[in-house]
Short mmCIF file of N, CA and C in Angstrom, two decimals:
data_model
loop_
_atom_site.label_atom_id
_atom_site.label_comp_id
_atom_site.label_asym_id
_atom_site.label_seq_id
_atom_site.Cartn_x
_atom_site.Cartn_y
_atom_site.Cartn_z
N UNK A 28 0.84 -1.17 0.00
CA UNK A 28 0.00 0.00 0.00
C UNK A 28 0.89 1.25 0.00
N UNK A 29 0.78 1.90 -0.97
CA UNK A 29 1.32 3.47 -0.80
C UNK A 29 1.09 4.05 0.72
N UNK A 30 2.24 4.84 0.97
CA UNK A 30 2.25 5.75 2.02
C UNK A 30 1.14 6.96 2.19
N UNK A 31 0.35 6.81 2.85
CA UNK A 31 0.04 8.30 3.49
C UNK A 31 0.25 9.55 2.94
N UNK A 32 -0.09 10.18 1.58
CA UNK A 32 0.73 11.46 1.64
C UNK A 32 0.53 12.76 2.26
N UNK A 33 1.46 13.10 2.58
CA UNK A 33 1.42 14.59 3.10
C UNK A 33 0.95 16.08 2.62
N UNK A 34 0.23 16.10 3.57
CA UNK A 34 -0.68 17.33 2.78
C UNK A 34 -0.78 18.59 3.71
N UNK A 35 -0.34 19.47 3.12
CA UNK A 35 -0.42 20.79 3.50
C UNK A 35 -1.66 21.34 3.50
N UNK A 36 -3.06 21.70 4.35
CA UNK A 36 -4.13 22.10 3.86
C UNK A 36 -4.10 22.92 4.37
N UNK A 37 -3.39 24.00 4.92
CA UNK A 37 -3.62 25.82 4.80
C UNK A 37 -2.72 26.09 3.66
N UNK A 38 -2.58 25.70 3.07
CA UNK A 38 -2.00 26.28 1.79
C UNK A 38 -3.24 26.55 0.97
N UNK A 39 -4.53 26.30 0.99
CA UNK A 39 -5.52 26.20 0.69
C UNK A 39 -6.53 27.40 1.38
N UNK A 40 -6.35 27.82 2.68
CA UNK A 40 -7.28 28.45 3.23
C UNK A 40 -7.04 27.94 5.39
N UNK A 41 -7.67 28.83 5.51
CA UNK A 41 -7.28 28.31 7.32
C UNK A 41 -7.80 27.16 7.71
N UNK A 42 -6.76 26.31 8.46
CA UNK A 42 -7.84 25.01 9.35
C UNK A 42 -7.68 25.09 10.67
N UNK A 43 -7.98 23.88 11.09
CA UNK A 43 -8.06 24.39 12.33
C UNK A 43 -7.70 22.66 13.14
N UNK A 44 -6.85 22.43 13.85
CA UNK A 44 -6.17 20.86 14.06
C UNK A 44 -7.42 20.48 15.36
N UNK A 45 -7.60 19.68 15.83
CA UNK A 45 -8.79 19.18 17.10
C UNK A 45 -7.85 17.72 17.29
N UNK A 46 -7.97 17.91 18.39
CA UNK A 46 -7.52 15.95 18.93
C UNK A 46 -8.79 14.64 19.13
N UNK A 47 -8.37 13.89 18.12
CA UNK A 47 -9.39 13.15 18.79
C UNK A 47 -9.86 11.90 19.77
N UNK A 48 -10.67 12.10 19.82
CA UNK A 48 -11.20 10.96 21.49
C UNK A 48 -10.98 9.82 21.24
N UNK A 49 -10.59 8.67 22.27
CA UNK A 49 -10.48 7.44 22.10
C UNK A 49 -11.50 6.82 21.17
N UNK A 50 -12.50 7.03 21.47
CA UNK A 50 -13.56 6.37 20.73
C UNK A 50 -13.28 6.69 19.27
N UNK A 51 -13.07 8.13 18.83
CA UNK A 51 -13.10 8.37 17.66
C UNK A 51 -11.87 7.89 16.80
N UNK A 52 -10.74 7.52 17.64
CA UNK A 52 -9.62 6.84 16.94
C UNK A 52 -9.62 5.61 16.68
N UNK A 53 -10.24 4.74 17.54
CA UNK A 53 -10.31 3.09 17.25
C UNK A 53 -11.50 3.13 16.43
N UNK A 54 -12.66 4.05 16.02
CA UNK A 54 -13.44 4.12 14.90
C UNK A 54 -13.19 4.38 13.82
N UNK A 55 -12.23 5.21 13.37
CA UNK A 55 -11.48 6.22 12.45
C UNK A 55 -10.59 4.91 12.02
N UNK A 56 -9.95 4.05 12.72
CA UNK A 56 -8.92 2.85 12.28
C UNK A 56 -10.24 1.75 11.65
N UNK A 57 -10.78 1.32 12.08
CA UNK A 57 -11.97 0.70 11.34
C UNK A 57 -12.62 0.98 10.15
N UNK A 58 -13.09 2.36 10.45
CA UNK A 58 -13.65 3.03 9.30
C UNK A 58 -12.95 2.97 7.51
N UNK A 59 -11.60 3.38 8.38
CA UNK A 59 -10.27 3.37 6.97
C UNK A 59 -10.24 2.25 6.53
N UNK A 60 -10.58 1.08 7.52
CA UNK A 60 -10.11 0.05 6.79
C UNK A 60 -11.40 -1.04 5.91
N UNK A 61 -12.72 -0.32 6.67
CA UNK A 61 -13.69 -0.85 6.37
C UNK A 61 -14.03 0.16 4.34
N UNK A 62 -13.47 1.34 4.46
CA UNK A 62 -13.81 1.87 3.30
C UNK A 62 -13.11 1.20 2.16
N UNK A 63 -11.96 0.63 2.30
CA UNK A 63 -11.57 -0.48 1.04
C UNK A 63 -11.66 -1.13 1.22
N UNK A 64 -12.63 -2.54 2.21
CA UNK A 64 -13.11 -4.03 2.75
C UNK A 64 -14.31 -3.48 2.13
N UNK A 65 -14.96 -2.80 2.14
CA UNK A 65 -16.47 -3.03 2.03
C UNK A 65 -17.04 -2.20 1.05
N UNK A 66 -17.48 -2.74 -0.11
CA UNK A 66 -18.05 -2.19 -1.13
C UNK A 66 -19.15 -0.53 -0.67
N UNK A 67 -19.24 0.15 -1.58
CA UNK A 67 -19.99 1.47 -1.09
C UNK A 67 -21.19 1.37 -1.35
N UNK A 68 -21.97 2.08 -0.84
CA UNK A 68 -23.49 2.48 -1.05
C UNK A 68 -23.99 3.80 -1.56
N UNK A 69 -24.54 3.78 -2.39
CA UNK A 69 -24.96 5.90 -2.73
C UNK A 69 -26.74 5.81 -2.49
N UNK A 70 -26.95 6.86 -2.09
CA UNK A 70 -28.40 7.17 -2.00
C UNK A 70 -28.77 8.30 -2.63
N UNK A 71 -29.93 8.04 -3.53
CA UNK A 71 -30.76 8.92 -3.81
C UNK A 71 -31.80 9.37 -3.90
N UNK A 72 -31.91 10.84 -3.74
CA UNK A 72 -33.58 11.17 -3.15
C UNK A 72 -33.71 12.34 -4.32
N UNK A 73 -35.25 12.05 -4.82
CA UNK A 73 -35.86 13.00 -5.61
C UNK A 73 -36.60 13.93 -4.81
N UNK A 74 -36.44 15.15 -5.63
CA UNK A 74 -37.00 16.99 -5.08
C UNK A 74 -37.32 17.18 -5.74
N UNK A 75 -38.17 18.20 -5.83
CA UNK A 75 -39.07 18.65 -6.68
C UNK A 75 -38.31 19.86 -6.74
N UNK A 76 -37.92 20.37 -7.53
CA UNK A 76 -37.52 21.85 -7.87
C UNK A 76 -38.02 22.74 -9.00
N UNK A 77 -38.88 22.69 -9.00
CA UNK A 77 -39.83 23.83 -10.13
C UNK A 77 -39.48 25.36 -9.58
N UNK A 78 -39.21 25.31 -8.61
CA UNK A 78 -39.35 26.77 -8.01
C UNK A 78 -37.89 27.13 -8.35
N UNK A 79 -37.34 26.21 -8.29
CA UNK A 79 -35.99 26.48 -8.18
C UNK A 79 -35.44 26.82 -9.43
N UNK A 80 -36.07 26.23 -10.06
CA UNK A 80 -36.01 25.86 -11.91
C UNK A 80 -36.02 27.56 -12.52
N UNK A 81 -37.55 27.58 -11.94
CA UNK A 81 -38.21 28.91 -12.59
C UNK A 81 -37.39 30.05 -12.02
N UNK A 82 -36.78 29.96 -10.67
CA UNK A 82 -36.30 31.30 -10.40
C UNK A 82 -34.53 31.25 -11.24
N UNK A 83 -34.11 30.19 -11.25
CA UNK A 83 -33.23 30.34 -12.42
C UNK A 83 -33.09 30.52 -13.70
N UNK A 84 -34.26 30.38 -14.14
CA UNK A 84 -34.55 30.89 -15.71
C UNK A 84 -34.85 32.41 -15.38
N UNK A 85 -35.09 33.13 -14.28
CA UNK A 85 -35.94 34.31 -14.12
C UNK A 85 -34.40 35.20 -14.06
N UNK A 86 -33.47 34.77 -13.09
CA UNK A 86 -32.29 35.13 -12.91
C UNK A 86 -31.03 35.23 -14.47
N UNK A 87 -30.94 33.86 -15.02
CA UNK A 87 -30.38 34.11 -16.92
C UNK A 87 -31.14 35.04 -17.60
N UNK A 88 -32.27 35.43 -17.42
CA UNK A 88 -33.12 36.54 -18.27
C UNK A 88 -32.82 37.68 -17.70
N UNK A 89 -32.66 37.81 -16.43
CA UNK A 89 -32.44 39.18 -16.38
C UNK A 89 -30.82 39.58 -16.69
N UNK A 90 -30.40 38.46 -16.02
CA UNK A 90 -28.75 38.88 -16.41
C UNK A 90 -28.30 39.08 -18.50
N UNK A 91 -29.45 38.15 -19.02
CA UNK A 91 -29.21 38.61 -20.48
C UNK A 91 -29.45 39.81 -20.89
N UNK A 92 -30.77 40.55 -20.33
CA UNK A 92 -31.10 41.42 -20.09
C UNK A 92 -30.43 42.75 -19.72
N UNK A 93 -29.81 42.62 -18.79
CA UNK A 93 -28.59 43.84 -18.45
C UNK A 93 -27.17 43.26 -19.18
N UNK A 94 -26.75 42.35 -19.95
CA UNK A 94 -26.19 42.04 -20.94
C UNK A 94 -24.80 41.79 -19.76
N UNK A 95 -25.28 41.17 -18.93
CA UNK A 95 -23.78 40.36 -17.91
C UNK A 95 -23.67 39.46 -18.38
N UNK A 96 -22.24 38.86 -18.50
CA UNK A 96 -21.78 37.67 -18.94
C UNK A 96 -21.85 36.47 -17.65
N UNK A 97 -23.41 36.27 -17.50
CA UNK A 97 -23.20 34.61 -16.18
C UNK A 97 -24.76 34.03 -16.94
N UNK A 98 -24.29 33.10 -16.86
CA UNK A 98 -25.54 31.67 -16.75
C UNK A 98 -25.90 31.28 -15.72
N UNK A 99 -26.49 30.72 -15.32
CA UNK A 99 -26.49 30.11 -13.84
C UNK A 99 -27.17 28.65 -14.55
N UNK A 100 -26.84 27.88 -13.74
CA UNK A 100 -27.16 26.06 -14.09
C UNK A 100 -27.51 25.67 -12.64
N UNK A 101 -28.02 24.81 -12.70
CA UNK A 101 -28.78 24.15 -11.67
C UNK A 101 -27.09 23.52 -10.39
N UNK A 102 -26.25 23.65 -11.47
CA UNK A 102 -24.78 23.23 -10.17
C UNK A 102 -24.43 24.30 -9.65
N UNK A 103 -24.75 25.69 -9.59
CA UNK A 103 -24.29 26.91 -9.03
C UNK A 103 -25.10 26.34 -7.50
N UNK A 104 -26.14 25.92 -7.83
CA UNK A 104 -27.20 26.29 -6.35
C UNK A 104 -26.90 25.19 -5.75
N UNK A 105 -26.52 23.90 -6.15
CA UNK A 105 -26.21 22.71 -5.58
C UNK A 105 -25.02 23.46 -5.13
N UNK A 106 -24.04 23.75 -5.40
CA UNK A 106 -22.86 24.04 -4.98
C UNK A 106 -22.75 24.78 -3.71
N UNK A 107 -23.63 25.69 -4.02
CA UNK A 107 -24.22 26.83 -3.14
C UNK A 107 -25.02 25.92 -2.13
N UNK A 108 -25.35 25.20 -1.79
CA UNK A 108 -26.27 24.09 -0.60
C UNK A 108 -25.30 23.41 -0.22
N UNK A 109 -24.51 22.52 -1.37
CA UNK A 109 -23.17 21.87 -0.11
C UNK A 109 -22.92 22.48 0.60
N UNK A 110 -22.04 23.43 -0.03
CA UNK A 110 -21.57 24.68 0.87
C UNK A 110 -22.12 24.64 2.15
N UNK A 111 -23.42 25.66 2.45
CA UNK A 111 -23.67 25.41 3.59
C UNK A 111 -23.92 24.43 4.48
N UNK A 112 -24.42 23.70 3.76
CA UNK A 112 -24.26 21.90 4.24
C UNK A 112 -23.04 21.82 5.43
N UNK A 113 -21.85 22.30 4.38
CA UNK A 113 -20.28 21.92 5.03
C UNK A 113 -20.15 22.61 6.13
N UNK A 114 -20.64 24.36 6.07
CA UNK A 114 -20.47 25.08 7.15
C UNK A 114 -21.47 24.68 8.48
N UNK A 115 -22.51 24.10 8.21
CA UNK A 115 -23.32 23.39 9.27
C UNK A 115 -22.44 22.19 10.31
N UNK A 116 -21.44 21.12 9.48
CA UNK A 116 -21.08 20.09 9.54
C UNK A 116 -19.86 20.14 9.54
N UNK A 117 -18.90 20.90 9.77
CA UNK A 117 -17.50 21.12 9.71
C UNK A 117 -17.03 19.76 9.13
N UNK A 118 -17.47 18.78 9.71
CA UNK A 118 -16.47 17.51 10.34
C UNK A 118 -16.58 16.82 8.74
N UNK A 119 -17.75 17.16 8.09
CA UNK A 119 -17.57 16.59 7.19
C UNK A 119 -16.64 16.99 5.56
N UNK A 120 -15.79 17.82 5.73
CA UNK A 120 -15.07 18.63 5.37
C UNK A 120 -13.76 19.09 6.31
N UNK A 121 -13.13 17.89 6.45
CA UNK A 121 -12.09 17.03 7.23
C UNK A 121 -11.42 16.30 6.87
N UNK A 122 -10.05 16.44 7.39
CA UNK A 122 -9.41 15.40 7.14
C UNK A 122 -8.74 14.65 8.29
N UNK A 123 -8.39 13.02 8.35
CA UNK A 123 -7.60 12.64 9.62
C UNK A 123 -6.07 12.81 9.28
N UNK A 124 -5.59 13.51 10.09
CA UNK A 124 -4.12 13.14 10.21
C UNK A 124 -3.17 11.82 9.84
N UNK A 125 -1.86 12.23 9.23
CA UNK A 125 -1.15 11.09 9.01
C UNK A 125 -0.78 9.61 10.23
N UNK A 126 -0.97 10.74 11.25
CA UNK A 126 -0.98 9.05 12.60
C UNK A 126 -2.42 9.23 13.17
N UNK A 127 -3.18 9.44 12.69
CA UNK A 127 -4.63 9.03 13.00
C UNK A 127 -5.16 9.68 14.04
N UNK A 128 -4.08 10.87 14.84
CA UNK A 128 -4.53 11.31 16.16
C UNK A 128 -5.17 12.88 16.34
N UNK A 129 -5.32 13.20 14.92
CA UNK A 129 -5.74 14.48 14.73
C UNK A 129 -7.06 14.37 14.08
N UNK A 130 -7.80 15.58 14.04
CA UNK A 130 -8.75 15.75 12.51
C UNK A 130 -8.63 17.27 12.10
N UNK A 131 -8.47 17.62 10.96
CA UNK A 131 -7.75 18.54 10.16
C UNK A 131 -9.13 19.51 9.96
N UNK A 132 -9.83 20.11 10.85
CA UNK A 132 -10.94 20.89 10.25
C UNK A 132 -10.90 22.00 9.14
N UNK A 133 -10.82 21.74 8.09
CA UNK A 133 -10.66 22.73 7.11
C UNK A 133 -11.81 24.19 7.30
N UNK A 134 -11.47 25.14 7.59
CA UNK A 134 -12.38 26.76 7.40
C UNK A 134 -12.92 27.22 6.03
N UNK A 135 -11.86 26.55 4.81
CA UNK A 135 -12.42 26.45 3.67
C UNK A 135 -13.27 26.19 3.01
N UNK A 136 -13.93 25.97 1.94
CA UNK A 136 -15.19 25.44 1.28
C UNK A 136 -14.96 25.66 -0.43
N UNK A 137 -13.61 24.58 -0.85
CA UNK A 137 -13.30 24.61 -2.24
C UNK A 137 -13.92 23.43 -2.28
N UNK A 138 -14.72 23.19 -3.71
CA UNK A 138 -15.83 22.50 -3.89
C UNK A 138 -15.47 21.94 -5.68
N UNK A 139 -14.64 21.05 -6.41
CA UNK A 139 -14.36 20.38 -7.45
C UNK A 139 -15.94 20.05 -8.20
N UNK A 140 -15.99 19.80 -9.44
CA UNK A 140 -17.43 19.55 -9.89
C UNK A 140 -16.64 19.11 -11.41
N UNK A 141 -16.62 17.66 -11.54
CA UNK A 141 -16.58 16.75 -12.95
C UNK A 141 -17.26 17.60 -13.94
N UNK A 142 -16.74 17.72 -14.94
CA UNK A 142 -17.23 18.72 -15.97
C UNK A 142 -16.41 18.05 -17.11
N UNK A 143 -17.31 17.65 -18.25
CA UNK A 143 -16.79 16.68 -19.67
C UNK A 143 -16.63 17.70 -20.83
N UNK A 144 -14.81 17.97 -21.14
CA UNK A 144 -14.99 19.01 -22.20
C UNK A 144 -14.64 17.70 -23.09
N UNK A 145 -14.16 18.56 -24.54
CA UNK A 145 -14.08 17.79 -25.61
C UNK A 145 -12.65 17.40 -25.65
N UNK A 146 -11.82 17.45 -24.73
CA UNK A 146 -10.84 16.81 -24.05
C UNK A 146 -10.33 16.06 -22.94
N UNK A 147 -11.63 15.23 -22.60
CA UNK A 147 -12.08 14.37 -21.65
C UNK A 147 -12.54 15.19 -20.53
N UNK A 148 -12.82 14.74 -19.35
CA UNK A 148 -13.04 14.60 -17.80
C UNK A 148 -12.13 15.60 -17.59
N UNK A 149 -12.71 17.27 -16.58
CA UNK A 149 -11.74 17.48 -16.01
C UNK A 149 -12.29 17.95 -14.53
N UNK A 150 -11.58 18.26 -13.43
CA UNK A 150 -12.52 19.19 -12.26
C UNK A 150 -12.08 20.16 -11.99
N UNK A 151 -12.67 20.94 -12.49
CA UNK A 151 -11.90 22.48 -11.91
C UNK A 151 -12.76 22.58 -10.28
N UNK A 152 -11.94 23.06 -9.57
CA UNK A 152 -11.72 23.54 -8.34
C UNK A 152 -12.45 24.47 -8.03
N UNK A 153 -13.26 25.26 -7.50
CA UNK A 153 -14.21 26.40 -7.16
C UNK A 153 -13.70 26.41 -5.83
N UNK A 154 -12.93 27.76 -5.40
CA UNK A 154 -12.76 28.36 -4.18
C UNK A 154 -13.70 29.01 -3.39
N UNK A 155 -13.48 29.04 -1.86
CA UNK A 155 -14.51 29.23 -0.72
C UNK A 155 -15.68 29.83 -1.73
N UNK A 156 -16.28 28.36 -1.84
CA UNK A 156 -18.20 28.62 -2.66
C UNK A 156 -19.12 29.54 -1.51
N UNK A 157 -18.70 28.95 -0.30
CA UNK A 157 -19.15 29.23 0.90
C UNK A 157 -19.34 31.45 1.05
N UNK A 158 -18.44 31.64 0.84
CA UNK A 158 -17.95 33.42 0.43
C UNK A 158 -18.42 34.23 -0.22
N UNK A 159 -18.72 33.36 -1.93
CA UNK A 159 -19.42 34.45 -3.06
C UNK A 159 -20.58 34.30 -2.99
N UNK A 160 -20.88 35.46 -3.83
CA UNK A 160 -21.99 35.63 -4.27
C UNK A 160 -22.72 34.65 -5.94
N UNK A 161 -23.57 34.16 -5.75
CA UNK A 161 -23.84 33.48 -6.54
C UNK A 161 -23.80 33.72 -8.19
N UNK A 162 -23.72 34.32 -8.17
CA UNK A 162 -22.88 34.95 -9.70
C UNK A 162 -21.39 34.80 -9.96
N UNK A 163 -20.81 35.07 -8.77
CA UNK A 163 -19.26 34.82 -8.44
C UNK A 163 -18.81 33.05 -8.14
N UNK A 164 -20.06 32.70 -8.02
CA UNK A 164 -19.66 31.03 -7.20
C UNK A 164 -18.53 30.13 -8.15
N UNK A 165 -18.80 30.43 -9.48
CA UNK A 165 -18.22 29.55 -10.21
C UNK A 165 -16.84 30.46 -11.20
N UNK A 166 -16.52 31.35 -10.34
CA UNK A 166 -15.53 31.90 -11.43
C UNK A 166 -14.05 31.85 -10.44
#
C-alpha cells in the first residue's frame, strides 16, 4: 500500500487541528479500513424543484437582459447548498491526520465539480463557494 501522503491544507485556506477521542480513533482505524473491505453504497432522493427551476430561468433573463456575462445552471445552487451543508457540519469537510490522532478541520469550502470538455473529464476547483456571491460562485 502506498504511504500516506502529506498534505499541507492551509496552503488552501485556514484550518483548524482538534484531537481526537479514544472512541473516535479506534473508529477512524476501522472506518479506513472498512472503506476499502467493504463495497460502497450511494443514496438517492428526488425533489421537486420547479421553483428552483423557474427562479433560475428568471435570474439568466435578467442577467441577459442587463447584458452580464453569467448563466447560472442548476450546479451553481447545488454548490451553493453543499456549501452550507459543510459550514453546518465542519467535520464533514475534514481530514484525519497522518498518525490518526488528529482531525484537520478545514475553514475552507473549495468544492471540485466533474465537468466533460471535448478533451475528456476534467474538475476544476471552485474556491470558498461558501464566500461568493452566486454569480461569483463559479468563477
Amino acid at each position: 500500500m502506498l504511504p500516506w501522503p502529506k498534505v499541507d491544507f492551509s496552503k488552501f485556506g485556514e484550518v483548524e487541528e482538534v484531537e481526537l477521542g479514544r472512541i473516535q480513533k479506534i473508529s477512524g482505524a476501522n472506518l479506513s479500513r472498512n472503506w476499502v473491505m467493504i463495497p460502497h453504497v450511494t443514496h438517492f432522493d428526488k425533489t421537486d424543484i420547479t421553483d428552483l427551476e423557474a427562479f433560475r430561468k428568471q435570474q439568466n433573463a435578467e442577467a441577459e437582459k442587463r447584458k452580464l456575462d453569467v448563466k447560472y445552471t442548476p450546479v451553481v445552487f447545488i454548490m451553493k447548498a453543499v456549501a452550507a451543508a459543510l459550514e453546518q457540519m465542519p467535520r464533514f469537510n475534514s481530514s484525519l491526520s497522518e498518525d490518526g490522532q488528529r482531525l484537520t478541520l478545514k475553514k475552507y469550502i473549495n468544492i471540485g465539480v466533474a465537468v466533460d470538455t471535448p478533451n475528456g473529464l476534467v474538475v476544476p476547483v471552485f474556491k470558498d463557494v461558501n464566500k461568493k456571491r452566486r454569480d461569483r460562485a463559479v468563477s
